[in-house]
Amino acid sequence: MMGPAHSLSGAAAWLGLGAAMAAAGEPMPWPVLVVGALICAGAALAPDLDHKSATIARAFGPVSRVLCELIDKLSHAVYQATRGQGDPRRNGGHRTLTHTALWAVLIGAGSSALAVLGGRWAVLGILFVHLVLAVEGLLWRFARTAHDVMVWLLGAAGAWILAEILNRPGNGAGWLFGDGREYLWLGLPILLGALVHDIGDALTVSGCPILWPLPIARKRWYPLGPPKPMRFKAGSWVELKVLTPVFILLGGVCGAGALDLV
């Protein structure tokens, strides 16, 4: 899928989790719901770090472009080193390492550890990166026409304001894991966003090797997905005219349910 659909699906997924928790009698504090949805929307773009033409490659100028080239080479090297007898030869690393459940778990756990051990500035950094990506995905028309610095300033201001809100008593800094482990939960929307990205890509023609390195049909990089007649091309009318409105509708309904508005 393309960037906007990935971001919308990520936000909808976190709002859906919030609605589920509210239905179970354990509602999220509203700042956690909002911040988590924005982080998840941004994190749903991150697996495309292995693609130099992806939205994330443009998000932070030369820094993200260089990072994408490095991740592409790393992913290709891992693919070459671990591919099974049935895996085809390939020239690049797109839709390999960063499109696996293992990568999602590692990046989520690493973000949680960074947030807890790194303190305030690490939290601000995590928020800044994912808010910039959320702007690139959810407000893509604005992001395409605005100067990069404007998007970065918006992300920085949003990160600062949201961190201040979360730090207030009862607003969610210690949500789920309790006092003494503030912001440990930040890795959850990052993990969820990456998984939602993978599931979205699995619906497309190429599929997605979510279960690597488990061997399936003599392949380590088996491209999971529905039956081929049910798949669609990235950016096709199915994504733009069907899935995108569905993500918006689900996000709205789930958000209202999470806030007990329905």
XYZ file of C-alpha atoms in Angstrom:
262
model
C 0.000 0.000 0.000
C 0.935 3.644 -0.326
C 1.913 5.964 2.536
C -1.467 7.632 3.279
C -3.301 4.304 3.467
C -0.585 2.851 5.698
C -0.850 5.794 8.101
C -4.642 5.698 8.200
C -4.597 1.970 8.901
C -2.084 2.499 11.709
C -4.171 5.196 13.384
C -7.326 3.096 13.003
C -5.578 0.086 14.544
C -4.588 1.992 17.699
C -8.043 3.537 18.003
C -9.471 0.037 17.612
C -7.262 -1.150 20.471
C -8.504 1.783 22.534
C -12.129 0.866 21.805
C -11.462 -2.764 22.764
C -9.904 -1.724 26.065
C -12.798 0.630 26.818
C -15.242 -2.199 26.137
C -13.253 -4.380 28.557
C -13.563 -1.739 31.273
C -9.956 -0.496 31.062
C -10.156 2.665 28.948
C -7.009 4.458 27.846
C -6.447 7.999 29.140
C -7.362 10.287 26.258
C -3.764 11.564 25.808
C -2.561 7.960 25.389
C -5.288 7.350 22.820
C -4.356 10.467 20.822
C -0.578 10.145 21.098
C -0.700 6.408 20.434
C -2.799 6.911 17.299
C -0.353 9.505 15.965
C 2.684 7.361 16.764
C 1.046 4.314 15.200
C 0.202 6.339 12.081
C 3.847 7.353 11.780
C 5.204 3.909 12.635
C 3.047 2.419 9.886
C 5.369 4.127 7.379
C 8.621 2.988 8.989
C 8.990 -0.507 7.439
C 9.545 1.204 4.085
C 12.958 2.307 5.355
C 14.210 -0.249 2.834
C 12.870 1.740 -0.129
C 14.637 4.894 -1.285
C 11.502 6.230 -3.015
C 9.146 5.736 -0.058
C 7.517 8.537 1.942
C 9.852 7.972 4.870
C 12.888 8.439 2.606
C 11.801 12.037 1.962
C 10.653 12.830 5.501
C 13.996 13.912 6.994
C 15.915 15.063 3.947
C 19.417 13.671 3.323
C 19.449 11.882 6.692
C 16.489 9.637 5.872
C 17.665 9.093 2.287
C 21.058 7.839 3.469
C 19.410 5.733 6.175
C 17.097 4.130 3.617
C 20.046 3.228 1.401
C 21.829 1.622 4.350
C 18.737 -0.313 5.455
C 18.169 -1.470 1.871
C 21.714 -2.863 1.711
C 21.391 -4.467 5.160
C 18.063 -6.052 4.245
C 19.452 -7.400 0.973
C 22.470 -8.858 2.767
C 20.230 -10.595 5.331
C 18.026 -11.914 2.523
C 20.987 -13.325 0.634
C 22.415 -14.916 3.771
C 19.173 -16.574 4.886
C 17.158 -17.303 1.743
C 15.853 -20.824 1.281
C 16.004 -23.068 -1.753
C 12.697 -21.729 -3.063
C 13.442 -18.048 -2.532
C 14.270 -16.210 -5.778
C 17.386 -14.135 -6.319
C 16.822 -10.405 -6.026
C 18.782 -7.164 -6.378
C 17.343 -5.077 -3.522
C 16.108 -5.437 0.019
C 12.613 -3.946 -0.259
C 9.919 -5.986 1.511
C 12.369 -8.232 3.289
C 13.873 -7.647 6.754
C 11.859 -4.571 7.770
C 8.633 -6.221 6.654
C 8.725 -9.054 9.180
C 7.039 -9.569 12.549
C 10.477 -10.083 14.106
C 11.574 -6.614 12.980
C 8.342 -5.123 14.377
C 8.954 -6.738 17.776
C 12.590 -5.631 17.875
C 11.853 -2.032 16.865
C 8.988 -1.822 19.371
C 11.044 -3.285 22.213
C 13.999 -1.071 21.339
C 11.811 2.034 21.365
C 10.379 1.118 24.774
C 13.867 0.586 26.181
C 15.051 3.886 24.707
C 12.073 5.757 26.170
C 12.631 4.339 29.657
C 16.415 4.547 29.769
C 16.882 7.713 27.741
C 14.551 9.961 29.721
C 12.779 13.077 28.519
C 14.913 13.796 25.467
C 14.579 10.239 24.203
C 10.796 10.474 24.577
C 10.777 13.782 22.723
C 12.900 12.263 19.965
C 10.544 9.303 19.548
C 7.528 11.612 19.471
C 9.184 13.998 17.016
C 10.153 11.292 14.516
C 6.732 9.668 14.530
C 4.773 12.912 14.459
C 6.713 14.046 11.391
C 5.925 10.704 9.757
C 2.265 11.032 10.798
C 2.106 14.431 9.108
C 3.713 12.960 5.989
C 1.144 10.180 5.905
C -2.091 11.713 7.206
C -1.585 15.254 5.903
C 0.296 14.266 2.782
C -1.065 17.086 0.617
C 0.215 19.666 3.119
C 3.524 17.817 3.485
C 4.086 17.753 -0.291
C 3.555 21.500 -0.690
C 5.098 22.764 2.561
C 8.829 23.197 3.075
C 10.438 20.336 4.998
C 11.345 22.723 7.814
C 7.659 23.540 8.325
C 6.845 19.854 8.755
C 9.762 19.399 11.165
C 8.708 22.432 13.218
C 5.173 21.077 13.380
C 6.500 17.721 14.562
C 8.777 19.329 17.153
C 6.032 21.583 18.536
C 3.597 18.676 18.659
C 6.134 16.460 20.439
C 6.826 19.111 23.071
C 3.139 19.850 23.719
C 2.070 16.209 23.854
C 4.947 15.277 26.174
C 3.885 18.054 28.538
C 0.283 16.803 28.491
C 1.313 13.197 29.124
C 3.511 14.234 32.054
C 0.556 15.624 33.983
C -0.766 13.328 36.728
C -3.266 10.785 35.420
C -2.654 11.606 31.759
C -0.830 8.437 30.870
C 2.966 8.672 31.217
C 2.822 5.541 33.368
C -0.111 3.953 31.552
C -0.377 0.156 31.540
C 2.957 -0.563 33.257
C 2.583 1.703 36.297
C 4.731 4.310 38.043
C 8.462 3.837 37.734
C 8.096 2.561 34.160
C 6.844 5.735 32.529
C 6.710 5.648 28.737
C 7.438 1.930 28.555
C 4.205 1.741 26.541
C 5.576 3.902 23.709
C 6.897 0.807 21.963
C 3.398 -0.670 21.638
C 2.045 1.705 18.954
C 5.377 1.405 17.135
C 5.099 -2.384 17.158
C 1.449 -2.245 16.098
C 2.139 0.261 13.319
C 4.846 -1.955 11.824
C 2.609 -5.034 11.956
C -0.296 -3.176 10.362
C 2.033 -2.042 7.566
C 3.054 -5.650 6.941
C -0.540 -6.846 6.900
C -1.444 -4.079 4.456
C 1.391 -5.051 2.136
C 0.353 -8.699 2.396
C -2.931 -7.730 0.740
C -1.124 -6.487 -2.357
C 0.106 -8.480 -5.361
C 3.616 -9.138 -3.992
C 2.575 -10.322 -0.527
C 4.779 -9.851 2.547
C 7.261 -12.196 4.327
C 5.801 -11.514 7.780
C 6.790 -14.863 9.311
C 10.497 -14.841 8.374
C 12.611 -16.804 9.248
C 10.078 -19.644 9.569
C 10.392 -21.975 6.551
C 7.257 -22.306 4.417
C 7.212 -24.305 1.149
C 11.046 -24.352 0.945
C 11.125 -20.573 1.411
C 12.417 -18.514 4.331
C 10.916 -15.361 2.819
C 7.496 -16.749 1.941
C 5.230 -13.853 0.781
C 2.108 -14.280 2.889
C -1.188 -12.965 1.556
C -4.742 -13.892 0.630
C -5.491 -15.889 -2.549
C -4.089 -14.001 -5.535
C -7.493 -13.075 -7.023
C -8.190 -11.150 -3.798
C -4.997 -9.090 -3.948
C -4.608 -5.613 -5.450
C -1.846 -3.372 -6.732
C -0.467 -0.687 -4.430
C -2.131 2.646 -5.224
C -4.972 1.003 -7.147
C -8.637 2.005 -6.936
C -9.220 -0.682 -4.291
C -6.822 1.080 -1.952
C -7.978 4.603 -2.780
C -11.740 4.107 -3.154
C -12.423 1.206 -0.779
C -9.765 0.721 1.888
C -9.007 4.379 2.588
C -12.651 5.300 3.348
C -12.977 2.122 5.431
C -9.931 3.068 7.527
C -11.333 6.571 8.096
C -14.746 5.205 9.086
C -13.305 2.553 11.391
C -10.971 5.067 12.991
C -13.828 7.452 13.697
C -16.113 4.783 15.125
C -13.359 3.212 17.225
C -12.172 6.605 18.465
C -15.683 7.477 19.595
C -15.982 4.085 21.301
C -12.624 4.507 23.047
C -13.744 7.893 24.417
C -17.153 6.484 25.407
C -18.974 8.838 23.058
C -21.242 6.109 21.654
